[in-house]
XYZ file of C-alpha atoms in Angstrom:
552
model
C 7.691 -46.835 -14.941
C 4.565 -47.554 -12.941
C 1.904 -45.053 -13.891
C -0.983 -44.335 -11.562
C -4.277 -44.415 -13.519
C -5.314 -40.851 -14.294
C -8.754 -40.885 -12.727
C -7.497 -42.810 -9.687
C -5.010 -40.019 -9.079
C -7.756 -37.433 -8.916
C -8.676 -36.620 -5.362
C -12.304 -35.861 -4.639
C -13.555 -34.557 -1.343
C -17.196 -33.987 -0.503
C -18.039 -32.820 3.002
C -21.039 -31.354 4.762
C -22.428 -28.089 3.433
C -23.217 -24.955 5.384
C -26.541 -25.231 7.246
C -28.396 -22.977 4.783
C -27.862 -25.488 1.982
C -27.243 -28.687 3.940
C -30.358 -30.336 2.497
C -29.120 -29.954 -1.055
C -26.694 -32.524 -2.489
C -23.595 -30.967 -4.010
C -23.978 -31.039 -7.827
C -20.544 -32.540 -8.451
C -21.315 -33.658 -11.996
C -22.316 -30.120 -12.971
C -19.150 -28.762 -11.367
C -17.028 -31.312 -13.220
C -18.701 -30.336 -16.486
C -17.225 -26.841 -16.094
C -13.763 -28.403 -16.480
C -14.651 -31.065 -19.040
C -12.177 -29.745 -21.616
C -9.267 -30.189 -19.159
C -10.020 -33.708 -17.987
C -7.266 -35.349 -20.054
C -3.957 -37.074 -19.326
C -1.923 -35.429 -22.107
C -2.209 -31.779 -21.154
C -1.871 -29.409 -18.165
C -5.065 -28.277 -16.474
C -6.448 -26.956 -13.208
C -7.071 -27.878 -9.583
C -10.302 -26.577 -8.070
C -11.906 -26.483 -4.630
C -15.206 -25.306 -3.168
C -15.274 -24.154 0.463
C -18.255 -23.898 2.784
C -18.312 -23.331 6.509
C -14.527 -23.036 6.595
C -14.015 -26.549 5.175
C -13.634 -28.199 1.787
C -16.942 -29.181 0.242
C -15.445 -30.477 -2.999
C -11.954 -30.559 -4.507
C -10.536 -32.123 -7.624
C -7.733 -31.951 -10.140
C -8.276 -31.925 -13.899
C -5.309 -32.545 -16.190
C -1.634 -33.071 -15.485
C 0.810 -31.501 -13.025
C 3.857 -32.767 -14.912
C 3.851 -33.912 -18.523
C 7.359 -35.380 -18.409
C 6.615 -37.793 -15.578
C 2.869 -38.349 -16.136
C 1.831 -36.894 -12.780
C -1.802 -35.863 -12.491
C -3.073 -32.717 -10.815
C -4.732 -33.202 -7.426
C -5.966 -30.859 -4.660
C -2.520 -31.348 -3.081
C -0.625 -30.026 -6.137
C 1.434 -26.934 -5.286
C 1.015 -23.940 -7.596
C 2.714 -20.598 -8.014
C -0.376 -18.381 -7.594
C 1.082 -15.039 -8.731
C -0.893 -11.972 -7.592
C -3.075 -13.874 -5.137
C 0.103 -13.399 -3.071
C -0.680 -9.720 -2.539
C -3.423 -10.266 0.039
C -1.019 -12.282 2.209
C 1.612 -9.544 2.054
C -0.961 -6.916 3.028
C -2.234 -9.184 5.820
C 1.326 -9.457 7.170
C 1.485 -5.653 7.314
C -1.941 -5.650 9.030
C -0.498 -7.821 11.807
C 2.258 -5.241 12.333
C -0.358 -2.463 12.327
C -2.333 -4.362 14.987
C 0.754 -4.380 17.191
C 1.350 -0.660 16.731
C 4.658 -1.245 14.962
C 3.641 0.449 11.704
C 0.791 2.587 10.407
C -0.821 2.483 6.984
C -0.266 6.252 6.910
C 3.509 5.919 7.341
C 5.782 7.263 4.603
C 7.400 4.343 2.756
C 10.748 6.190 2.910
C 10.724 5.622 6.688
C 11.407 1.948 5.925
C 12.967 2.115 2.447
C 15.060 5.319 2.495
C 16.649 4.359 -0.830
C 13.437 5.386 -2.549
C 13.815 8.937 -3.937
C 11.956 11.857 -2.407
C 9.415 12.746 -5.069
C 8.148 15.765 -3.140
C 4.953 13.885 -2.285
C 4.420 11.448 0.585
C 3.800 7.875 -0.521
C 2.077 5.997 2.284
C 1.867 2.266 2.846
C -1.852 2.640 2.175
C -1.123 4.099 -1.275
C 1.056 1.081 -2.043
C -1.563 -1.460 -0.910
C -4.328 0.254 -2.919
C -2.294 0.742 -6.144
C -2.670 4.515 -5.838
C 0.992 5.359 -5.150
C 2.038 6.341 -8.683
C 5.172 4.192 -8.291
C 6.126 2.692 -11.633
C 5.596 -1.038 -12.086
C 8.682 -3.201 -11.570
C 7.896 -5.746 -14.303
C 7.445 -3.115 -16.995
C 10.646 -1.410 -15.841
C 12.683 -4.619 -15.814
C 11.443 -5.509 -19.300
C 12.368 -2.054 -20.569
C 15.800 -2.464 -18.971
C 16.430 -5.605 -21.032
C 15.496 -8.423 -18.669
C 14.218 -11.475 -20.527
C 11.377 -13.458 -18.989
C 12.163 -17.131 -18.391
C 15.784 -16.447 -19.334
C 17.208 -14.085 -16.686
C 16.933 -14.669 -12.946
C 15.443 -11.621 -11.189
C 15.997 -11.219 -7.444
C 14.311 -9.102 -4.782
C 17.259 -6.728 -4.834
C 17.027 -6.340 -8.618
C 13.418 -5.197 -8.271
C 14.145 -2.826 -5.379
C 17.116 -1.386 -7.258
C 15.169 -0.510 -10.393
C 12.273 0.926 -8.357
C 14.732 3.152 -6.509
C 16.328 4.357 -9.777
C 13.122 6.064 -10.900
C 13.204 9.849 -10.816
C 9.482 10.372 -11.357
C 6.112 8.881 -10.512
C 3.360 8.074 -12.973
C 1.086 10.470 -11.045
C 0.742 12.098 -7.631
C -0.018 9.619 -4.817
C -3.755 9.173 -4.351
C -4.643 10.862 -7.639
C -5.706 7.713 -9.485
C -5.638 3.918 -9.446
C -3.044 2.076 -11.529
C -2.069 -1.502 -10.724
C 1.605 -1.669 -9.727
C 3.436 -4.742 -8.438
C 6.173 -2.472 -7.069
C 3.968 -1.432 -4.148
C 3.881 -4.950 -2.737
C 7.592 -5.537 -3.225
C 8.063 -2.413 -1.100
C 5.556 -3.698 1.491
C 7.555 -6.931 1.728
C 10.595 -4.774 2.494
C 8.604 -3.062 5.258
C 7.777 -6.414 6.876
C 11.434 -7.404 6.835
C 12.670 -4.044 8.114
C 10.210 -3.948 11.033
C 10.124 -7.631 12.039
C 13.720 -8.518 11.302
C 12.515 -11.571 9.376
C 11.994 -12.183 5.693
C 8.444 -12.166 4.401
C 8.684 -15.941 4.036
C 9.772 -16.410 7.648
C 7.234 -13.932 9.022
C 4.239 -15.349 7.156
C 5.143 -18.956 7.934
C 5.289 -18.190 11.659
C 2.424 -15.732 11.951
C -0.066 -16.848 9.259
C 0.545 -20.230 7.643
C 1.504 -22.292 10.706
C -1.394 -21.043 12.895
C -3.857 -21.752 10.063
C -2.394 -25.167 9.274
C -1.349 -24.180 5.747
C 1.453 -26.729 5.699
C 2.007 -26.675 1.926
C 2.211 -22.872 1.602
C 5.236 -20.569 1.511
C 6.629 -17.473 -0.176
C 9.121 -18.844 -2.676
C 12.104 -16.527 -2.138
C 14.742 -18.999 -3.369
C 14.254 -20.256 -6.920
C 16.442 -23.324 -6.212
C 14.259 -24.615 -3.376
C 12.813 -28.077 -3.993
C 9.016 -28.090 -3.689
C 7.348 -31.503 -3.317
C 4.188 -31.975 -5.401
C 4.886 -28.868 -7.475
C 2.763 -28.407 -10.584
C 4.896 -27.268 -13.501
C 3.712 -24.344 -15.627
C 3.279 -24.717 -19.391
C 2.451 -22.727 -22.483
C 1.347 -23.754 -25.954
C 4.005 -24.003 -28.638
C 2.954 -24.196 -32.267
C 5.678 -26.676 -33.167
C 6.065 -28.990 -30.177
C 2.680 -28.761 -28.439
C 3.637 -27.753 -24.880
C 6.679 -26.034 -23.408
C 7.638 -25.556 -19.761
C 6.932 -22.005 -18.579
C 8.253 -21.300 -15.077
C 8.722 -17.827 -13.490
C 12.388 -16.882 -13.490
C 12.387 -14.732 -10.378
C 12.717 -14.945 -6.621
C 10.719 -11.828 -5.792
C 8.145 -11.963 -3.008
C 5.377 -9.618 -1.922
C 3.672 -8.990 -5.222
C 3.963 -12.636 -6.271
C 5.687 -15.980 -5.571
C 3.250 -17.495 -3.080
C 3.240 -21.282 -3.457
C 0.121 -23.023 -2.163
C -2.577 -25.628 -2.835
C -6.329 -25.442 -3.237
C -6.602 -27.473 -0.021
C -4.535 -24.955 1.954
C -6.649 -22.141 0.578
C -9.610 -23.649 2.458
C -7.910 -22.630 5.696
C -7.305 -19.116 4.416
C -10.908 -18.877 3.257
C -12.087 -20.072 6.671
C -10.042 -17.368 8.376
C -12.268 -14.709 6.826
C -15.099 -16.412 8.685
C -13.513 -17.498 11.987
C -10.675 -14.960 12.473
C -8.243 -17.565 13.796
C -5.437 -15.162 12.860
C -6.395 -11.509 13.248
C -9.289 -9.887 15.078
C -12.395 -8.033 13.945
C -10.591 -4.684 13.822
C -7.864 -6.133 11.593
C -10.367 -7.552 9.117
C -12.301 -4.306 9.051
C -9.118 -2.495 8.028
C -8.043 -5.254 5.676
C -11.276 -5.159 3.682
C -11.673 -1.369 3.684
C -11.551 -0.111 0.096
C -9.167 2.531 -1.166
C -10.309 6.115 -1.683
C -8.737 8.591 -4.106
C -8.009 12.175 -3.130
C -11.066 13.113 -5.210
C -13.229 11.061 -2.844
C -13.894 8.302 -5.375
C -14.068 4.878 -3.725
C -12.231 1.994 -5.366
C -13.197 -1.676 -5.525
C -9.703 -2.587 -4.265
C -8.826 -2.989 -0.605
C -5.478 -4.108 0.855
C -4.222 -6.561 -1.738
C -7.703 -7.915 -2.371
C -10.643 -6.799 -4.492
C -14.001 -6.099 -2.842
C -16.618 -6.181 -5.553
C -19.769 -7.954 -6.772
C -20.593 -10.835 -9.033
C -24.095 -10.892 -10.482
C -25.466 -8.838 -7.614
C -23.679 -10.634 -4.756
C -20.794 -9.132 -2.756
C -17.445 -10.819 -3.314
C -13.844 -10.609 -2.198
C -10.987 -12.163 -4.107
C -8.110 -11.813 -6.530
C -6.591 -13.410 -9.601
C -3.039 -14.006 -10.704
C -0.895 -14.666 -13.797
C 2.816 -15.418 -14.093
C 4.524 -17.390 -16.863
C 2.515 -20.616 -17.285
C 0.448 -20.184 -14.111
C -3.040 -18.715 -13.789
C -5.079 -18.510 -10.579
C -8.339 -17.144 -9.229
C -9.910 -17.008 -5.776
C -13.382 -15.673 -5.047
C -15.383 -15.670 -1.818
C -19.067 -14.833 -1.295
C -19.099 -13.758 2.388
C -22.880 -13.620 2.805
C -23.149 -17.202 1.552
C -20.018 -18.511 3.288
C -18.888 -19.840 -0.070
C -15.372 -19.785 -1.468
C -14.127 -21.104 -4.811
C -10.527 -21.336 -5.980
C -9.057 -22.497 -9.288
C -5.318 -22.875 -9.921
C -4.155 -23.672 -13.467
C -0.765 -24.546 -14.914
C -1.066 -23.370 -18.499
C -0.796 -19.805 -19.768
C -3.977 -19.773 -21.844
C -6.174 -20.754 -18.900
C -9.021 -18.529 -17.759
C -9.452 -19.483 -14.085
C -11.795 -16.584 -13.380
C -14.200 -18.023 -15.927
C -14.038 -21.410 -14.205
C -14.600 -20.095 -10.670
C -17.562 -18.009 -11.768
C -19.041 -20.869 -13.734
C -18.892 -22.979 -10.574
C -20.537 -20.090 -8.693
C -23.276 -20.072 -11.327
C -23.934 -23.733 -10.516
C -23.946 -23.309 -6.727
C -25.763 -19.957 -6.462
C -28.060 -20.131 -9.458
C -31.129 -19.417 -7.329
C -29.816 -16.121 -5.927
C -27.661 -14.637 -8.693
C -29.139 -11.859 -10.794
C -29.621 -12.627 -14.498
C -26.694 -12.008 -16.811
C -27.123 -8.762 -18.715
C -26.436 -8.784 -22.423
C -23.402 -6.713 -23.360
C -23.968 -6.271 -27.056
C -22.621 -3.312 -28.987
C -25.091 -0.416 -29.027
C -26.846 0.230 -32.301
C -25.415 3.151 -34.247
C -26.857 4.787 -37.358
C -23.648 4.607 -39.360
C -25.247 6.106 -42.468
C -25.963 9.276 -40.514
C -22.779 9.410 -38.465
C -20.225 7.877 -40.830
C -18.789 11.232 -41.936
C -18.483 12.356 -38.310
C -16.513 9.239 -37.404
C -14.256 9.716 -40.402
C -13.605 13.342 -39.440
C -12.740 12.310 -35.881
C -10.383 9.558 -36.962
C -6.843 9.823 -35.665
C -4.851 10.174 -32.454
C -5.568 12.332 -29.393
C -2.557 12.827 -27.167
C -2.543 12.280 -23.403
C 0.135 14.561 -21.939
C 0.091 12.716 -18.602
C 0.629 9.174 -19.827
C 2.086 9.660 -23.330
C -0.312 6.863 -24.372
C -2.761 8.482 -26.788
C -6.396 7.815 -27.464
C -7.207 6.604 -30.954
C -10.469 7.009 -32.831
C -10.866 4.538 -35.676
C -13.519 2.854 -37.774
C -14.401 -0.778 -37.150
C -17.165 -2.428 -39.152
C -18.505 1.052 -39.930
C -18.780 1.902 -36.223
C -16.681 4.565 -34.572
C -14.451 3.140 -31.837
C -12.304 4.792 -29.185
C -9.270 2.951 -27.831
C -6.332 3.765 -25.598
C -2.941 3.114 -27.051
C -3.974 1.263 -30.193
C -7.046 0.434 -32.164
C -7.209 -2.722 -34.214
C -9.004 -6.016 -34.364
C -12.172 -4.565 -32.851
C -10.675 -3.553 -29.503
C -11.927 -0.341 -28.013
C -15.245 1.172 -27.028
C -18.078 1.977 -29.419
C -18.862 5.674 -29.775
C -22.644 6.123 -29.515
C -23.766 9.549 -30.830
C -25.966 11.470 -28.400
C -25.920 14.752 -30.281
C -23.671 16.563 -32.692
C -20.085 16.082 -31.415
C -21.256 14.372 -28.212
C -20.891 10.612 -27.687
C -21.582 7.989 -25.054
C -18.751 5.489 -24.567
C -20.314 2.091 -25.123
C -22.971 1.090 -22.601
C -21.324 3.025 -19.770
C -21.940 6.456 -18.331
C -18.872 8.255 -19.670
C -19.455 10.887 -22.331
C -16.950 12.170 -24.882
C -17.251 15.734 -26.198
C -15.582 16.566 -29.501
C -14.163 20.061 -29.943
C -14.405 21.068 -33.610
C -12.962 24.168 -35.294
C -13.300 24.898 -39.007
C -14.543 21.383 -39.584
C -11.518 19.750 -37.965
C -11.154 18.153 -34.507
C -9.138 20.026 -31.895
C -9.637 17.772 -28.853
C -11.806 15.194 -27.107
C -12.876 15.807 -23.507
C -13.794 12.807 -21.352
C -14.801 13.125 -17.699
C -13.212 16.590 -17.528
C -9.912 15.490 -19.111
C -8.957 17.099 -22.414
C -7.049 15.112 -25.040
C -5.667 17.368 -27.826
C -5.971 16.130 -31.399
C -2.583 14.917 -32.602
C -3.587 13.902 -36.123
C -2.252 10.956 -38.055
C 1.172 9.820 -39.212
C 2.748 12.236 -41.713
C 3.099 10.911 -45.236
C 6.815 11.649 -45.421
C 8.987 11.100 -42.334
C 12.731 11.603 -42.331
C 13.561 8.447 -40.364
C 17.310 9.017 -40.337
C 17.057 11.875 -37.843
C 15.852 9.405 -35.178
C 18.744 7.001 -35.730
C 21.257 6.816 -32.897
C 22.093 5.438 -29.453
C 19.940 6.372 -26.454
C 20.699 5.967 -22.740
C 18.383 5.866 -19.711
C 19.704 6.562 -16.213
C 16.440 5.252 -14.760
C 16.906 1.860 -16.399
C 20.694 1.714 -16.526
C 20.680 0.580 -20.144
C 20.951 1.791 -23.708
C 19.084 1.142 -26.944
C 19.979 1.724 -30.567
C 17.455 2.960 -33.083
C 17.992 2.050 -36.711
C 15.919 2.956 -39.760
C 14.336 0.653 -42.304
C 13.607 3.306 -44.898
C 12.259 0.845 -47.458
C 9.520 -0.200 -45.042
C 9.143 3.303 -43.524
C 9.737 2.181 -39.976
C 12.270 2.274 -37.159
C 13.780 -0.611 -35.239
C 14.509 -0.556 -31.503
C 17.550 -2.700 -30.754
C 18.826 -3.962 -27.383
C 21.765 -6.299 -26.918
C 19.671 -8.847 -24.972
C 16.275 -8.673 -26.632
C 14.711 -9.209 -30.010
C 14.476 -5.977 -32.058
C 11.117 -4.232 -32.019
C 9.497 -2.407 -34.913
C 8.432 1.196 -34.228
C 5.651 2.477 -36.450
C 4.853 6.152 -36.865
C 1.565 7.293 -35.298
C 1.806 11.067 -35.491
C 4.509 13.739 -35.371
C 7.548 12.497 -33.388
C 5.509 9.648 -31.886
C 5.874 5.950 -32.661
C 4.239 2.802 -31.308
C 5.233 -0.830 -30.816
C 2.323 -2.917 -29.620
C 1.013 -1.224 -26.487
C 4.200 0.811 -25.932
C 4.678 4.407 -27.044
C 7.799 6.375 -27.887
C 7.596 10.177 -27.916
C 10.699 11.955 -29.235
C 11.853 15.340 -27.981
C 13.924 17.904 -29.846
C 16.655 20.358 -28.922
C 16.206 24.104 -29.645
C 17.978 23.631 -32.979
C 15.428 21.027 -34.046
C 17.605 17.947 -33.693
C 16.213 14.856 -31.962
C 17.502 14.918 -28.378
C 15.839 11.895 -26.796
C 12.560 10.129 -26.193
C 10.240 8.964 -23.454
C 8.942 5.397 -23.340
C 5.476 4.691 -21.918
C 3.645 1.422 -21.416
C 0.488 0.448 -19.571
C 1.946 0.725 -16.050
C 5.033 2.895 -16.631
C 4.815 6.372 -18.054
C 7.532 8.596 -19.521
C 10.794 6.805 -18.782
C 13.434 9.132 -20.200
C 16.165 8.317 -22.717
C 18.822 10.773 -23.873
C 20.435 10.594 -27.307
C 24.165 10.116 -27.080
């Protein structure tokens, strides 16, 4: 087999810079140094591009697109870019809004009547801003027994499990919680209103006008994609394994594109080839909660800052793909990094390139060291506080624990140093790390009763009882919302439960406090009948709260 030399296969492009920096040569060697650890022909890597003035200033591939056939990454390599897809879905809806065909204030049930009536209106705006309360499809599918990279998941599978839910995580507009389900529903809106799939609509209305000839929404997993970069993950025994998303779900994910095509998308923020000023004003308007709090998330895209400079952008992660896109509007600078291995940190790469190109205008990096705490003085207080504090809304408790003699507060679990340092301000009053939030400890008779943070009260739930009768939890449990059942068995010798599903590996449930068990970041809260017998449980994870199971 004829193999193209690795460095010859790398494509480099260096064009004129924006007028403000046209006199400065592009520091390509410094940019390349950011990716020095990837510049090898025996591993996957990343493709990167820098955009100025709506054109490519520099683009290059580092590492391999395909390890089986020795194909190097280039700026023309096609990547699955995961959640970067969301901004394109929201932009498609914006085009329909511009034509008066839909409104961001429309009820989603107008277009997807299969969604239950939760007694609260869920608007398209709620979905685009992650403030809908709709449970996340990926968490739900995993709970229902779907195996990643083993079971094909279709658009209808996602819509079906979203529609099965009989409750929301919270009232629409009450809080922000990232949920892929919102953009799967927005894709359904585009299809319902336009009569075309999201792939067809975006190709005609966005990608073709912008000249994004290598970009599409991948709604058929069997479609052949020329120049596709394969995704990989590390394997301790064999080195690398293929890691490809096993779904054909569009809206929240499944955009296929190149760093070169992204130059045209980046330029559209500047030139408005597709969309007018009013559309972009709506598109980049940030979400607002019912409390009046403004978010840093707009319609499928984050509007934030990096080292004192305004940015827009988004990242993405699916299987063995990682992606990041960031634009600095005031400097007409865009940077994108697409990677094809699961351990990649593309956001670190894009910002390191930004550090090179904007070093003269970025604010200095602030140190984020742990605050100093007088542990000799406060050690007994931390020990007294130690334990779980329940969250009735999420069923994912807070946990106060001791780490290297500091008190730490974590959500869900507390180990390995994760969590926020508790900095004593006064007796029973603590600052959370270096931020502005303050935790107030409610003490009665020398024992904690609750922690209050930002007006929310978390009752003290204690610690795991010394003696738990595990056999009373044993049984078979069914969930209508997931359409599946689990068995719970007891390992009395090890004092733990096992959660068993016919399609997944068993999970160990460890006792946290009365009738509550944990498995990683997931929480299982058991309920009891009036006679005291275990009647069921609710399962909560990061983006899905209180899915109900009934004991058979």
